[in-house]
Coordinates of C-alpha atoms in Angstrom, one line a residue:
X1 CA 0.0 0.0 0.0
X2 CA 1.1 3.5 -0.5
X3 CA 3.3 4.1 2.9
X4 CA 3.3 7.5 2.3
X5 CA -0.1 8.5 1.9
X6 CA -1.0 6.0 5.5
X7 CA 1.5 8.0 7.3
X8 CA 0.1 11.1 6.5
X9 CA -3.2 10.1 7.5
X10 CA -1.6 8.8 10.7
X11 CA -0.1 11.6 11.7
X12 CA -3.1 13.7 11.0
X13 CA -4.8 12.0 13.2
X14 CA -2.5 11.9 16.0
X15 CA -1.1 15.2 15.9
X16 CA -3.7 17.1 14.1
X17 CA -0.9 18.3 11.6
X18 CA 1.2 17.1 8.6
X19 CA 4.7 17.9 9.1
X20 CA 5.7 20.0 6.4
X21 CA 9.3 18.2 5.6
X22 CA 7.7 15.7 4.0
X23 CA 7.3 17.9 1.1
X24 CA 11.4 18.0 1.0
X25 CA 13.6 15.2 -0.8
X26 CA 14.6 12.4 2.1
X27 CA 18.2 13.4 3.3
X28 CA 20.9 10.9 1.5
X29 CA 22.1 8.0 4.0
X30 CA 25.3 6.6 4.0
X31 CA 25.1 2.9 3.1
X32 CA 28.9 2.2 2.3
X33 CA 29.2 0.3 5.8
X34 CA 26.6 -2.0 4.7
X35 CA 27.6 -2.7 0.9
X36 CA 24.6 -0.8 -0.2
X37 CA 22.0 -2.6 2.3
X38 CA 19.6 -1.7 4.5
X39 CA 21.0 0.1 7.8
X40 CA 19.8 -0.1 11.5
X41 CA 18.9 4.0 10.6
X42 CA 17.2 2.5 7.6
X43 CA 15.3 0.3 9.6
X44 CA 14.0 2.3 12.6
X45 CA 13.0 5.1 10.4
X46 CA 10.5 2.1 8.5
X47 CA 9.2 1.3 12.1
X48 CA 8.3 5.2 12.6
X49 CA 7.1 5.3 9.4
X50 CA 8.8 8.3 8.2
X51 CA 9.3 9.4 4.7
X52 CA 12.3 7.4 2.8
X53 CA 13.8 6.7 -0.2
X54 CA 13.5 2.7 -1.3
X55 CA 15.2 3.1 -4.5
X56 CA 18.3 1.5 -2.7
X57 CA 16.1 -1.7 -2.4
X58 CA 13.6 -1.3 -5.1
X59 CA 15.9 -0.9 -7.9
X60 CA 18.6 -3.5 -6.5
X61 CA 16.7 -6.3 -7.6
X62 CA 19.3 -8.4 -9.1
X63 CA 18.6 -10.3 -12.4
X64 CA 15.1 -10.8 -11.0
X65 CA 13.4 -8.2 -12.5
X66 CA 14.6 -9.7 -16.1
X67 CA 14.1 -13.1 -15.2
X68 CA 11.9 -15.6 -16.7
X69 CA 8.9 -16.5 -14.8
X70 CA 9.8 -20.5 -13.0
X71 CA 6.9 -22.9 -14.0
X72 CA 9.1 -26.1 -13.9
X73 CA 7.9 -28.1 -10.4
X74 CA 11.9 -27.7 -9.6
X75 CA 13.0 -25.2 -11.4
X76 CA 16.4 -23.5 -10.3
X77 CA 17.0 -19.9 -8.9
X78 CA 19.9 -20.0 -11.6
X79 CA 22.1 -16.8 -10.4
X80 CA 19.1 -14.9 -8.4
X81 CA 19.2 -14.9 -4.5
X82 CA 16.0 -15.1 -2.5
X83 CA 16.4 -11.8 -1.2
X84 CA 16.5 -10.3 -5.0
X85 CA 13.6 -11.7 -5.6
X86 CA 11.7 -11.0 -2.6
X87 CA 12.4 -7.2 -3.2
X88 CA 10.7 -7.5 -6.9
X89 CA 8.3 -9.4 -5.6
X90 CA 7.5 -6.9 -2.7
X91 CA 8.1 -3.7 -5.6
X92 CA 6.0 -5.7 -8.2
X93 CA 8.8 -5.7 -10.6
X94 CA 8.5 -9.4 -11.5
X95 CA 5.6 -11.6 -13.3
X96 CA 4.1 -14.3 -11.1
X97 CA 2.2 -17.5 -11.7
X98 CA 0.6 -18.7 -8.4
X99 CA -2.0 -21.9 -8.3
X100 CA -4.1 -19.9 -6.1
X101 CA -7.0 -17.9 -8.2
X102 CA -8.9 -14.7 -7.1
X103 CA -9.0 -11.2 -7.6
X104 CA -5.9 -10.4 -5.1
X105 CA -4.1 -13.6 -5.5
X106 CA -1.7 -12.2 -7.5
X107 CA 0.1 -9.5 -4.5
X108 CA 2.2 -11.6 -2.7
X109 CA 3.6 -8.9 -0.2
X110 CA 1.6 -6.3 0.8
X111 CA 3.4 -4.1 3.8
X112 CA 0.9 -1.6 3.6
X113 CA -1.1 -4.4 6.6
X114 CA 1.2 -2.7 9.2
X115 CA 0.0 1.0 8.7
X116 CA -3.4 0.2 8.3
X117 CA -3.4 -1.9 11.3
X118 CA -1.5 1.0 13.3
X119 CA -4.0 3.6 12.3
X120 CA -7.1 1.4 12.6
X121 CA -5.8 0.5 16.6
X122 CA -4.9 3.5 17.6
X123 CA -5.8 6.7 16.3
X124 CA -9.2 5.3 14.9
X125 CA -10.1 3.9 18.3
X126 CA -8.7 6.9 20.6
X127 CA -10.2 9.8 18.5
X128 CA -13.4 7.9 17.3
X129 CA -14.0 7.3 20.9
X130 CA -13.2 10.4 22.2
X131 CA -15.7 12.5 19.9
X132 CA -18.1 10.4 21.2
X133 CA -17.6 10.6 24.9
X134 CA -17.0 14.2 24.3
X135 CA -20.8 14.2 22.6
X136 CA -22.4 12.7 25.7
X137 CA -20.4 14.8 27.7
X138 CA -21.2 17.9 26.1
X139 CA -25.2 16.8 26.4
X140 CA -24.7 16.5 29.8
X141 CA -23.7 19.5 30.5
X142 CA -26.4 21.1 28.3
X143 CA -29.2 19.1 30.4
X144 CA -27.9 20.4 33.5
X145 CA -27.8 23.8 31.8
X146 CA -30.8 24.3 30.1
X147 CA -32.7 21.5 30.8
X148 CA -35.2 20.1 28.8
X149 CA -37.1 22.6 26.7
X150 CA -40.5 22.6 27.9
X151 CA -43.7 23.4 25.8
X152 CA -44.0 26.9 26.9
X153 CA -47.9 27.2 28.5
X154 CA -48.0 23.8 29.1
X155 CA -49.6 20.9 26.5
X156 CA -52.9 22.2 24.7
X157 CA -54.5 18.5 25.9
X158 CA -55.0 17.7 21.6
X159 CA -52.7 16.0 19.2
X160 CA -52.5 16.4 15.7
X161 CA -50.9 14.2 13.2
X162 CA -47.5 14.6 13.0
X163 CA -46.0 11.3 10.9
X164 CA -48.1 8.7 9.0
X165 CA -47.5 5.0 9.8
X166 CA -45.0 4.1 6.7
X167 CA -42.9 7.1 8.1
X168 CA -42.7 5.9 11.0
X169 CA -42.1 2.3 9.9
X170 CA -39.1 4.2 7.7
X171 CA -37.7 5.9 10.7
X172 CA -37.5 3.4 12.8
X173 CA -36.5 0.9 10.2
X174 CA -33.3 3.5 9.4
X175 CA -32.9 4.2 12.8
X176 CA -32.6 0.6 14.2
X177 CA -30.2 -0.8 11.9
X178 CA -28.1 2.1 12.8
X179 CA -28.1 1.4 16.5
X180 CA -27.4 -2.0 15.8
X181 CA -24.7 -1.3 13.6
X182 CA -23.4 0.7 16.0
X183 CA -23.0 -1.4 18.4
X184 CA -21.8 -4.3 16.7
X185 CA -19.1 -1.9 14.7
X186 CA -18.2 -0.8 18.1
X187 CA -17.1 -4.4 19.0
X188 CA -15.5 -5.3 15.8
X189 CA -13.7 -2.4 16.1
X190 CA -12.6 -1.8 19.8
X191 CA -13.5 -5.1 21.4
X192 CA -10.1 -6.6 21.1
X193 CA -8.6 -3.7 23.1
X194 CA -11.5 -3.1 25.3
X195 CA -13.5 -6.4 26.0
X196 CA -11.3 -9.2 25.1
X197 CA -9.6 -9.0 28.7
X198 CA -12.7 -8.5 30.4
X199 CA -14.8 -11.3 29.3
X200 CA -12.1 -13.6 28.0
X201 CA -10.8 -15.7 24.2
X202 CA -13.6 -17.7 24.4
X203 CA -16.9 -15.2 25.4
X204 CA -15.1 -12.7 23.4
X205 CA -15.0 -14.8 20.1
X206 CA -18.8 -16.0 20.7
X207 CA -19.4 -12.1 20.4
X208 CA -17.0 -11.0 18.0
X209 CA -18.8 -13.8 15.6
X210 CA -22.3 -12.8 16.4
X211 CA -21.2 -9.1 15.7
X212 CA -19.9 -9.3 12.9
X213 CA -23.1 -11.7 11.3
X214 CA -25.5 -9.3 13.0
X215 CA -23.6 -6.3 11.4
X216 CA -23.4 -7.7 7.8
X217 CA -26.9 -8.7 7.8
X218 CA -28.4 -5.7 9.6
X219 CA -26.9 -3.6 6.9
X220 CA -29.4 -4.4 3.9
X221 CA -32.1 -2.9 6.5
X222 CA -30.3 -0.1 7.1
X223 CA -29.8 0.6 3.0
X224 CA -33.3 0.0 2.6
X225 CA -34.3 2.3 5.5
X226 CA -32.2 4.9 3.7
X227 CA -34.0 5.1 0.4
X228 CA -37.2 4.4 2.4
X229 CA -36.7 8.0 4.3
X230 CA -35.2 9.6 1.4
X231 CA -38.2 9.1 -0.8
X232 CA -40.6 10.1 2.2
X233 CA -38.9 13.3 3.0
X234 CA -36.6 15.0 0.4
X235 CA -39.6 16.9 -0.8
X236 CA -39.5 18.2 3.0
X237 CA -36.2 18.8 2.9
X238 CA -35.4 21.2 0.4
X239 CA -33.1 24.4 2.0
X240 CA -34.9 27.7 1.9
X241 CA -34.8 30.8 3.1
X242 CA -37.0 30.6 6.3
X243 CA -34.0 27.5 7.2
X244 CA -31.5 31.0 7.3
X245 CA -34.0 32.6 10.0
X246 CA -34.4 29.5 11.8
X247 CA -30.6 29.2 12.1
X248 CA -29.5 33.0 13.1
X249 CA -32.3 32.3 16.1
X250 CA -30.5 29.5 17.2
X251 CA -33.7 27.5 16.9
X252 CA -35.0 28.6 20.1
X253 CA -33.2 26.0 21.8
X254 CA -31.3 29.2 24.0
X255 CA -34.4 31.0 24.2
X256 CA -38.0 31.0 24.8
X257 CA -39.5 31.8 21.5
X258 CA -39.3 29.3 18.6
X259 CA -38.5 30.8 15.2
X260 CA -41.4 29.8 12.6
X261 CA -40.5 26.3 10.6
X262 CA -42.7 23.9 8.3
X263 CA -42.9 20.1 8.3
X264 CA -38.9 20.1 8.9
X265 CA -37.0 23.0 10.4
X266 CA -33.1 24.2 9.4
X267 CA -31.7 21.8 12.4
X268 CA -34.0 18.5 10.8
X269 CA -32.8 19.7 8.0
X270 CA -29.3 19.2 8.3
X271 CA -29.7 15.8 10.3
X272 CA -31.5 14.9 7.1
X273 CA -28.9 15.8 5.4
X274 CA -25.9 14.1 6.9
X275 CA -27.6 10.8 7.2
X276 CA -28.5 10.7 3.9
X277 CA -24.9 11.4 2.3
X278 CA -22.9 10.0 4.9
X279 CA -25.3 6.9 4.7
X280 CA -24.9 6.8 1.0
X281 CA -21.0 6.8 1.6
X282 CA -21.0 4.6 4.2
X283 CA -23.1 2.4 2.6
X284 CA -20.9 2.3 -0.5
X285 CA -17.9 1.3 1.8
X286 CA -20.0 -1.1 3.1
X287 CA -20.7 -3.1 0.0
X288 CA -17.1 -2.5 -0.8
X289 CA -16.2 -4.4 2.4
X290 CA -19.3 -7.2 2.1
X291 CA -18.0 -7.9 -1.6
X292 CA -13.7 -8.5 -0.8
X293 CA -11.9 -7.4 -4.2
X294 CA -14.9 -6.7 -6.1
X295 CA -16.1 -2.9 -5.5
X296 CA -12.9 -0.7 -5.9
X297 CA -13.4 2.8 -5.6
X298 CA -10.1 4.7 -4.1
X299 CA -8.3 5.0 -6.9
X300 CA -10.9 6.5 -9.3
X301 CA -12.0 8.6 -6.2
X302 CA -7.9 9.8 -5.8
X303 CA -8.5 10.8 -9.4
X304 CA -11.1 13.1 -9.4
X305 CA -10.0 14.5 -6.5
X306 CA -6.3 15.2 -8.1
X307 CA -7.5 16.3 -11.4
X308 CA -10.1 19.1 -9.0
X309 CA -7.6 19.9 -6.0
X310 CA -4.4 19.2 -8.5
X311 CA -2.9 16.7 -5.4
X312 CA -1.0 13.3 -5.9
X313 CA -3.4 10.7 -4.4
X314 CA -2.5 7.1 -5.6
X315 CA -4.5 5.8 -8.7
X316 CA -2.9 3.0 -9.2
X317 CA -3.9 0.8 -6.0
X318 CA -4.0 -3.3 -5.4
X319 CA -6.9 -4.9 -4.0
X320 CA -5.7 -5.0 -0.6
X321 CA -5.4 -1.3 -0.6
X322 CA -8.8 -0.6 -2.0
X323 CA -10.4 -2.9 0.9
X324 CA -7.9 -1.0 3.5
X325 CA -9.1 2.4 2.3
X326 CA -12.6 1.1 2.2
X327 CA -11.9 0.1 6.0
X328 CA -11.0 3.3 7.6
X329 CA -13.2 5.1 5.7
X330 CA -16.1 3.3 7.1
X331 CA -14.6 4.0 10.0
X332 CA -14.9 7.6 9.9
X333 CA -17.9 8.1 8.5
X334 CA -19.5 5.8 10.6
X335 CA -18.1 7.7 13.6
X336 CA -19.3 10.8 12.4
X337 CA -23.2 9.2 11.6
X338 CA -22.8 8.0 15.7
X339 CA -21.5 11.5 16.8
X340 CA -24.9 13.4 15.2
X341 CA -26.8 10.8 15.9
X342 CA -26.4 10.7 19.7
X343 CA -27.3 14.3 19.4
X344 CA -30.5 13.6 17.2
X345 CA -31.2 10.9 20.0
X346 CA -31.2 13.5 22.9
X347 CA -33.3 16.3 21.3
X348 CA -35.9 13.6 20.5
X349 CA -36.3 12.0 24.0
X350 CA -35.1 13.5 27.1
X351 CA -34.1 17.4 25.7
X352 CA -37.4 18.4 24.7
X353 CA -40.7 17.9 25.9
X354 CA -43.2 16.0 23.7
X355 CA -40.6 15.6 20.4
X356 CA -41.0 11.6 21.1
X357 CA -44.5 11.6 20.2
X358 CA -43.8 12.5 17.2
X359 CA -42.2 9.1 16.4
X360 CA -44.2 7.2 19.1
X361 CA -47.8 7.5 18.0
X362 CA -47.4 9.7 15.2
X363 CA -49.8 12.6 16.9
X364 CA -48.2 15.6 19.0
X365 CA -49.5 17.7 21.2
X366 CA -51.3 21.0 19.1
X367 CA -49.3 23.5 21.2
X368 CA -46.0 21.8 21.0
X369 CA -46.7 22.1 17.2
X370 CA -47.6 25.1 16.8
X371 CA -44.7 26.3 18.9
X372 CA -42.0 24.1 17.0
X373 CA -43.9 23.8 13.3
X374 CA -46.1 26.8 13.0
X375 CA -46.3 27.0 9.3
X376 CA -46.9 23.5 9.3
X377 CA -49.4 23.0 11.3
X378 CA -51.0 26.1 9.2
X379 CA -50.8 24.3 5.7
X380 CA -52.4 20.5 7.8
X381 CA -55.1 22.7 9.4
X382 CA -56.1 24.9 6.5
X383 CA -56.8 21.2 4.8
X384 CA -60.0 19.5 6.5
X385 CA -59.4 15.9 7.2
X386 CA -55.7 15.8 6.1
X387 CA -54.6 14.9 9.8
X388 CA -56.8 17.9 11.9
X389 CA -56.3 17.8 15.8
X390 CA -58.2 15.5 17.8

């Protein structure tokens, strides 16, 4: 895998910077003591994983770069050592026949394992986890702040509809699968670190396995809950200029007065939003990771993405790498879904009075309407029997 491009990310995520000398040339080493071989230097700096120049290994390949591919069952080595053929092996310099058939069969040595592994251990785990304690820490301290926000008057004692039955069926479908996947991502993720010496090899494995089924079978639901709630609400969903007022107001959540909103106001809105793209993304990913070596999207993505920004991503990638980028990318995005989704979770339960309703029974009280969805509630009561108060 690209080395370079995994240590940046690393680093990034560890520091929060990229060290600018690694736009600079690697400083020349002095191999002389070594006949031209790798030094202990050489060799620590690999373990750090900072920038270096292989060409002293890549391009000392011996004859084995020119050599004829060995079919015979004992064929000789002739004049090439093993080590000059590990290195073209390693650098992809030399043609390989292998009895073993499948889309990656064919990459022998792939060190980019190491990197990925690093990143996916640490960083992922520490910072992933961090954002969200630091989410349900930050709500906490709202709660104990503002408190819930209260239907200001107290409930009118009448409900009027809010969500119809196959939106509800859509939400919870979407929502559910997420949760689950959650959880179970969770544990693939962090339970070796985490749980594995709390509960042991063999309870750990017994979960581990049930995780992961539970996660790769949960995830058609969650797909289809996606394109479900996308059909149902896009319509509803559409940025306008009221979302501007709703948003300079702060919503009313640090006041008492609730700016006017329709069906969905600016703050729905942009939860809509984010679930749907970084569903669709994560998703993709997803399928990427369900289907091994059939879905490979990195390098066409590290494309575009140099031909608009003019960088030097890697379009060229094996099959491990595509499944490795297709990991951590998951990853994130699934980290940031859980991050805004713990705070959709609290506005629609314990932050505000009467929002469960909404995706309880599917009626709300009238006030709590009116206060939240004025315009809304407007448009439902200027229609008789489209969903009046009861």
């Amino acid at each position: 895998m690209n080395l370079k491009l995994f240590a940046a990310i690393a680093v990034a995520l560890t520091t929060l910077t990229i060290n600018p000398g690694w736009a600079d040339e690697a400083p020349a080493v002095d191999r002389s003591s070594t006949g031209g071989a790798q030094t202990l230097e050489d060799i620590l700096a690999r373990q750090e994983q900072l920038k270096m120049d292989e060409r002293f290994r890549s391009e000392n390949l011996g004859n084995a770069a020119n050599a004829t591919p060995i079919t015979a069952p004992l064929g000789t080595l002739g004049g090439l050592s093993n080590a000059d053929i590990y290195r073209a092996i390693r650098y992809d310099k030399i043609a390989l026949t292998t009895q073993a058939r499948g889309p990656a069969a064919d990459v022998l040595i792939q060190d980019g394992g190491m990197p990925w592994y690093k990143l996916r251990q640490g960083p992922m785990i520490n910072y992933g986890g961090g954002a969200l304690l630091a989410m349900l820490a930050l709500l906490l301290v709202f709660y104990l702040v503002r408190g819930k926000i209260r239907i200001e008057g107290g409930p009118a004692g009448t409900t009027i509809e809010r969500f119809k039955a196959i939106e509800r069926f859509g939400h919870w479908l979407l929502a559910g699968s997420f949760i689950a996947l959650g959880i179970t991502g969770l544990i693939t993720l962090m339970g070796r670190k985490l749980l594995l010496p709390l509960l042991g090899p063999e309870v750990f494995a017994a979960l581990a396995a049930g995780s992961k089924w539970i996660h790769n079978n949960i995830a058609w639901a969650f797909m289809l809950g996606l394109v479900l709630t996308f059909c149902l609400w896009v319509v509803h969903n559409i940025p306008g200029k009221l979302d501007w007022q709703w948003l300079k107001a702060g919503g009313g959540i640090f006041s008492r007065s609730h700016p006017s909103a329709k069906k969905f106001n600016a703050g729905q809105k942009i939860v809509f939003w984010t679930v749907m793209l970084l569903g669709f993304s994560v998703s993709l990913s997803g399928l990427s990771l369900l289907f091994p070596f059939e879905l490979h999207m990195f390098a066409k993505t590290f494309a575009l993405i140099n031909s608009l920004l003019g960088t030097d991503l890697p379009t060229v990638l094996t099959p491990h790498e595509e499944m490795q980028y297709a990991n951590l990318w998951h990853s994130i995005v699934a980290f940031v879904l859980m991050v805004a989704i713990i705070a959709h979770i609290y506005i629609g339960t314990v932050g505000m009075e009467g929002a469960y309703d909404a995706m309880g029974s599917g009626r709300v009280d009238l006030e709590w309407a009116r206060q939240h969805h004025d315009l809304w509630v407007a448009e439902v009561e200027a229609k008789p029997g489209k969903g009046g108060s009861t």
